[in-house]
PDB file of C-alpha atoms and ligand atoms in Angstrom:
ATOM      1  CA  MET A 118     -23.533  41.070  -1.667  1.00  0.00           C
ATOM      2  CA  PHE A 119     -23.626  36.973  -1.237  1.00  0.00           C
ATOM      3  CA  ASP A 120     -21.270  34.774   0.737  1.00  0.00           C
ATOM      4  CA  LEU A 121     -20.577  31.702  -0.961  1.00  0.00           C
ATOM      5  CA  ASP A 122     -20.406  28.578   1.685  1.00  0.00           C
ATOM      6  CA  ASN A 123     -23.352  27.633   3.511  1.00  0.00           C
ATOM      7  CA  THR A 124     -25.540  30.675   1.949  1.00  0.00           C
ATOM      8  CA  LEU A 125     -25.372  29.884  -1.476  1.00  0.00           C
ATOM      9  CA  ALA A 126     -23.050  26.198  -1.771  1.00  0.00           C
ATOM     10  CA  ASP A 127     -23.671  23.364   0.915  1.00  0.00           C
ATOM     11  CA  THR A 128     -20.080  22.603   2.750  1.00  0.00           C
ATOM     12  CA  ALA A 129     -21.552  19.633   4.366  1.00  0.00           C
ATOM     13  CA  HIS A 130     -19.999  17.213   2.355  1.00  0.00           C
ATOM     14  CA  ARG A 131     -16.281  18.692   2.560  1.00  0.00           C
ATOM     15  CA  GLN A 132     -16.923  19.454   6.511  1.00  0.00           C
ATOM     16  CA  ARG A 133     -14.518  16.227   7.459  1.00  0.00           C
ATOM     17  CA  PHE A 134     -11.586  17.229   5.915  1.00  0.00           C
ATOM     18  CA  LEU A 135     -11.839  19.751   8.555  1.00  0.00           C
ATOM     19  CA  GLU A 136     -12.631  17.680  11.579  1.00  0.00           C
ATOM     20  CA  ARG A 137      -9.644  15.763  11.057  1.00  0.00           C
ATOM     21  CA  LYS A 138      -5.810  17.103  12.608  1.00  0.00           C
ATOM     22  CA  PRO A 139      -4.568  18.541  11.158  1.00  0.00           C
ATOM     23  CA  ARG A 140      -7.263  19.916   8.763  1.00  0.00           C
ATOM     24  CA  ASP A 141      -6.660  19.037   5.550  1.00  0.00           C
ATOM     25  CA  TRP A 142      -7.426  22.930   3.405  1.00  0.00           C
ATOM     26  CA  ASP A 143      -6.182  21.270   0.274  1.00  0.00           C
ATOM     27  CA  ALA A 144      -8.962  18.812   0.007  1.00  0.00           C
ATOM     28  CA  PHE A 145     -11.485  21.005   1.723  1.00  0.00           C
ATOM     29  CA  PHE A 146     -11.238  23.273  -0.921  1.00  0.00           C
ATOM     30  CA  ALA A 147     -10.461  20.751  -4.426  1.00  0.00           C
ATOM     31  CA  ALA A 148     -13.816  18.994  -3.278  1.00  0.00           C
ATOM     32  CA  ALA A 149     -15.472  22.936  -3.424  1.00  0.00           C
ATOM     33  CA  PRO A 150     -16.642  22.142  -6.794  1.00  0.00           C
ATOM     34  CA  GLN A 151     -18.992  19.575  -6.087  1.00  0.00           C
ATOM     35  CA  ASP A 152     -21.089  21.789  -3.709  1.00  0.00           C
ATOM     36  CA  PRO A 153     -24.645  21.370  -3.803  1.00  0.00           C
ATOM     37  CA  PRO A 154     -26.718  24.700  -4.490  1.00  0.00           C
ATOM     38  CA  ILE A 155     -28.426  25.976  -1.588  1.00  0.00           C
ATOM     39  CA  ALA A 156     -31.875  26.891  -3.257  1.00  0.00           C
ATOM     40  CA  GLU A 157     -33.314  29.427  -0.731  1.00  0.00           C
ATOM     41  CA  GLY A 158     -29.876  31.671  -1.162  1.00  0.00           C
ATOM     42  CA  ILE A 159     -29.819  31.031  -5.198  1.00  0.00           C
ATOM     43  CA  ALA A 160     -33.527  32.309  -5.385  1.00  0.00           C
ATOM     44  CA  LEU A 161     -32.749  35.363  -3.076  1.00  0.00           C
ATOM     45  CA  ALA A 162     -29.585  36.443  -5.598  1.00  0.00           C
ATOM     46  CA  ARG A 163     -31.859  35.729  -8.718  1.00  0.00           C
ATOM     47  CA  ARG A 164     -34.550  37.951  -7.229  1.00  0.00           C
ATOM     48  CA  SER A 165     -31.846  40.534  -6.353  1.00  0.00           C
ATOM     49  CA  ALA A 166     -30.316  40.905  -9.685  1.00  0.00           C
ATOM     50  CA  GLU A 167     -33.370  42.219 -11.553  1.00  0.00           C
ATOM     51  CA  GLU A 168     -33.327  44.956  -9.102  1.00  0.00           C
ATOM     52  CA  CYS A 169     -29.167  45.585  -8.772  1.00  0.00           C
ATOM     53  CA  GLU A 170     -26.255  44.181  -9.462  1.00  0.00           C
ATOM     54  CA  VAL A 171     -24.857  41.378  -7.581  1.00  0.00           C
ATOM     55  CA  VAL A 172     -21.390  40.711  -6.270  1.00  0.00           C
ATOM     56  CA  TYR A 173     -19.838  37.932  -4.296  1.00  0.00           C
ATOM     57  CA  LEU A 174     -17.902  37.953  -1.157  1.00  0.00           C
ATOM     58  CA  THR A 175     -16.101  35.009   0.417  1.00  0.00           C
ATOM     59  CA  GLY A 176     -13.825  34.075   2.026  1.00  0.00           C
ATOM     60  CA  ARG A 177     -12.022  31.448  -0.177  1.00  0.00           C
ATOM     61  CA  PRO A 178      -8.856  32.367  -1.294  1.00  0.00           C
ATOM     62  CA  GLU A 179      -8.008  33.063  -4.239  1.00  0.00           C
ATOM     63  CA  ARG A 180      -6.494  30.412  -5.444  1.00  0.00           C
ATOM     64  CA  CYS A 181     -10.208  28.870  -5.659  1.00  0.00           C
ATOM     65  CA  ARG A 182     -11.214  31.364  -8.102  1.00  0.00           C
ATOM     66  CA  ARG A 183     -10.965  29.359 -11.503  1.00  0.00           C
ATOM     67  CA  ASP A 184     -13.200  26.678  -9.681  1.00  0.00           C
ATOM     68  CA  THR A 185     -15.643  29.128  -7.718  1.00  0.00           C
ATOM     69  CA  LEU A 186     -16.671  31.262 -11.571  1.00  0.00           C
ATOM     70  CA  ASP A 187     -17.248  27.708 -12.457  1.00  0.00           C
ATOM     71  CA  TRP A 188     -19.484  26.676 -10.187  1.00  0.00           C
ATOM     72  CA  LEU A 189     -21.340  30.154  -9.938  1.00  0.00           C
ATOM     73  CA  ALA A 190     -21.699  29.722 -13.783  1.00  0.00           C
ATOM     74  CA  ALA A 191     -23.154  26.009 -13.677  1.00  0.00           C
ATOM     75  CA  GLN A 192     -25.692  27.395 -11.063  1.00  0.00           C
ATOM     76  CA  GLY A 193     -27.211  29.557 -13.381  1.00  0.00           C
ATOM     77  CA  LEU A 194     -26.227  32.377 -10.842  1.00  0.00           C
ATOM     78  CA  PRO A 195     -26.053  36.006 -12.043  1.00  0.00           C
ATOM     79  CA  GLU A 196     -22.717  37.281 -13.166  1.00  0.00           C
ATOM     80  CA  GLY A 197     -20.740  39.480 -10.924  1.00  0.00           C
ATOM     81  CA  ARG A 198     -17.294  40.438  -9.641  1.00  0.00           C
ATOM     82  CA  VAL A 199     -16.492  37.229  -7.188  1.00  0.00           C
ATOM     83  CA  TYR A 200     -14.107  39.757  -3.741  1.00  0.00           C
ATOM     84  CA  MET A 201     -11.706  36.368  -2.087  1.00  0.00           C
ATOM     85  CA  ARG A 202      -9.219  36.509   0.335  1.00  0.00           C
ATOM     86  CA  ARG A 203      -5.842  37.600  -0.499  1.00  0.00           C
ATOM     87  CA  ASP A 204      -4.267  33.581  -0.859  1.00  0.00           C
ATOM     88  CA  ASN A 205      -1.931  34.243   2.648  1.00  0.00           C
ATOM     89  CA  ASP A 206      -3.847  36.315   4.684  1.00  0.00           C
ATOM     90  CA  ARG A 207      -4.936  34.680   7.696  1.00  0.00           C
ATOM     91  CA  ARG A 208      -7.033  37.405   9.887  1.00  0.00           C
ATOM     92  CA  PRO A 209     -10.759  36.483  10.395  1.00  0.00           C
ATOM     93  CA  ALA A 210     -13.366  36.519   8.173  1.00  0.00           C
ATOM     94  CA  ARG A 211     -15.134  39.294   9.788  1.00  0.00           C
ATOM     95  CA  ARG A 212     -11.897  41.313   9.493  1.00  0.00           C
ATOM     96  CA  THR A 213     -11.530  40.784   5.510  1.00  0.00           C
ATOM     97  CA  LYS A 214     -15.305  41.154   4.849  1.00  0.00           C
ATOM     98  CA  LEU A 215     -15.651  44.324   6.680  1.00  0.00           C
ATOM     99  CA  GLU A 216     -12.834  45.735   5.023  1.00  0.00           C
ATOM    100  CA  THR A 217     -14.186  44.536   1.633  1.00  0.00           C
ATOM    101  CA  LEU A 218     -17.004  46.435   2.459  1.00  0.00           C
ATOM    102  CA  ARG A 219     -15.738  49.193   3.543  1.00  0.00           C
ATOM    103  CA  VAL A 220     -14.036  49.796   0.128  1.00  0.00           C
ATOM    104  CA  LEU A 221     -16.718  48.903  -2.115  1.00  0.00           C
ATOM    105  CA  ALA A 222     -19.060  51.486   0.238  1.00  0.00           C
ATOM    106  CA  ARG A 223     -16.838  54.370  -0.605  1.00  0.00           C
ATOM    107  CA  THR A 224     -18.270  54.554  -4.204  1.00  0.00           C
ATOM    108  CA  ARG A 225     -20.884  51.660  -4.418  1.00  0.00           C
ATOM    109  CA  ASP A 226     -24.555  52.196  -2.216  1.00  0.00           C
ATOM    110  CA  ILE A 227     -24.600  48.379  -0.890  1.00  0.00           C
ATOM    111  CA  ARG A 228     -28.429  47.248  -0.662  1.00  0.00           C
ATOM    112  CA  VAL A 229     -27.472  44.278   1.820  1.00  0.00           C
ATOM    113  CA  LEU A 230     -25.084  41.372   2.713  1.00  0.00           C
ATOM    114  CA  VAL A 231     -26.403  37.914   2.707  1.00  0.00           C
ATOM    115  CA  ASP A 232     -24.064  35.596   4.875  1.00  0.00           C
ATOM    116  CA  ASP A 233     -24.506  32.690   6.977  1.00  0.00           C
ATOM    117  CA  ASP A 234     -21.638  34.105   9.498  1.00  0.00           C
ATOM    118  CA  GLU A 235     -23.589  35.242  12.716  1.00  0.00           C
ATOM    119  CA  LEU A 236     -19.975  37.329  13.921  1.00  0.00           C
ATOM    120  CA  VAL A 237     -19.516  38.813  10.070  1.00  0.00           C
ATOM    121  CA  CYS A 238     -23.214  40.017  10.309  1.00  0.00           C
ATOM    122  CA  GLU A 239     -23.076  41.462  14.022  1.00  0.00           C
ATOM    123  CA  ASP A 240     -20.075  43.282  12.543  1.00  0.00           C
ATOM    124  CA  ALA A 241     -21.131  44.197   9.445  1.00  0.00           C
ATOM    125  CA  GLU A 242     -24.546  45.750  11.277  1.00  0.00           C
ATOM    126  CA  ARG A 243     -22.422  47.461  13.648  1.00  0.00           C
ATOM    127  CA  ALA A 244     -20.860  49.391  10.681  1.00  0.00           C
ATOM    128  CA  GLY A 245     -24.039  50.204   9.386  1.00  0.00           C
ATOM    129  CA  PHE A 246     -24.567  47.712   6.744  1.00  0.00           C
ATOM    130  CA  THR A 247     -28.110  45.850   5.951  1.00  0.00           C
ATOM    131  CA  VAL A 248     -27.822  42.755   6.281  1.00  0.00           C
ATOM    132  CA  VAL A 249     -29.745  39.163   5.506  1.00  0.00           C
ATOM    133  CA  ARG A 250     -28.733  35.859   7.697  1.00  0.00           C
ATOM    134  CA  ALA A 251     -28.504  33.037   5.760  1.00  0.00           C
ATOM    135  CA  ARG A 252     -29.978  30.350   8.120  1.00  0.00           C
ATOM    136  CA  TRP A 253     -30.960  27.897   5.853  1.00  0.00           C
ATOM    137  CA  THR A 254     -27.515  25.221   6.736  1.00  0.00           C
ATOM    138  CA  ALA A 255     -26.633  23.579   9.749  1.00  0.00           C
ATOM    139  CA  GLN A 256     -24.020  25.760  11.577  1.00  0.00           C
ATOM    140  CA  SER A 257     -20.260  23.154  10.889  1.00  0.00           C
ATOM    141  CA  ALA A 258     -18.554  24.066  14.468  1.00  0.00           C
ATOM    142  CA  ALA A 259     -15.036  23.339  12.632  1.00  0.00           C
ATOM    143  CA  LEU A 260     -15.776  25.575   9.766  1.00  0.00           C
ATOM    144  CA  LYS A 261     -16.597  27.969  12.130  1.00  0.00           C
ATOM    145  CA  VAL A 262     -13.173  28.150  13.976  1.00  0.00           C
ATOM    146  CA  ALA A 263     -11.863  28.098  10.959  1.00  0.00           C
ATOM    147  CA  GLN A 264     -12.927  31.160   9.796  1.00  0.00           C
ATOM    148  CA  GLU A 265     -12.867  33.113  12.871  1.00  0.00           C
ATOM    149  CA  ARG A 266      -9.617  31.729  14.469  1.00  0.00           C
ATOM    150  CA  GLU A 267      -7.948  30.683  12.156  1.00  0.00           C
ATOM    151  CA  GLY A 268      -8.691  33.076   8.998  1.00  0.00           C
ATOM    152  CA  ARG A 269      -8.564  30.507   6.193  1.00  0.00           C
ATOM    153  CA  THR A 270     -11.724  30.815   4.788  1.00  0.00           C
TER     154      THR A 270
HETATM  155 MG1  LIG B 395     -20.599  31.426   4.655  1.00  0.00          MG
END
């Protein structure tokens, strides 16, 4: 299971939309199609696809689905289901992602979660999942707050 933002997709160019007040969520998500791919993450996803099914678990809301599917295809990433946040679900990423992991784990063997969000990784490990921390981009303070306190992505 692969996270998208800052695991496979580099969001640095659109972070500025979250650093202003009020945060401009529409602009932040509208710019996602321009995210550069992150080579380390993409390589790991491709290697993983040789051994198992690859799926995507993102805090992005459902309304970004079309753009997200187009972006994944444009990077040549393995085809796989994309699990997204419901449009009005404002719970922290650690809650929404763990919920999805647990539901999937009832019927599937989850080999590994790859995610850059330390809190998500900690909770997933605590719940017994194997985790790879995507540490290949600089942390964004604004995005972290958005994920954990505002439940927006
Ligand atoms: Mg992320």
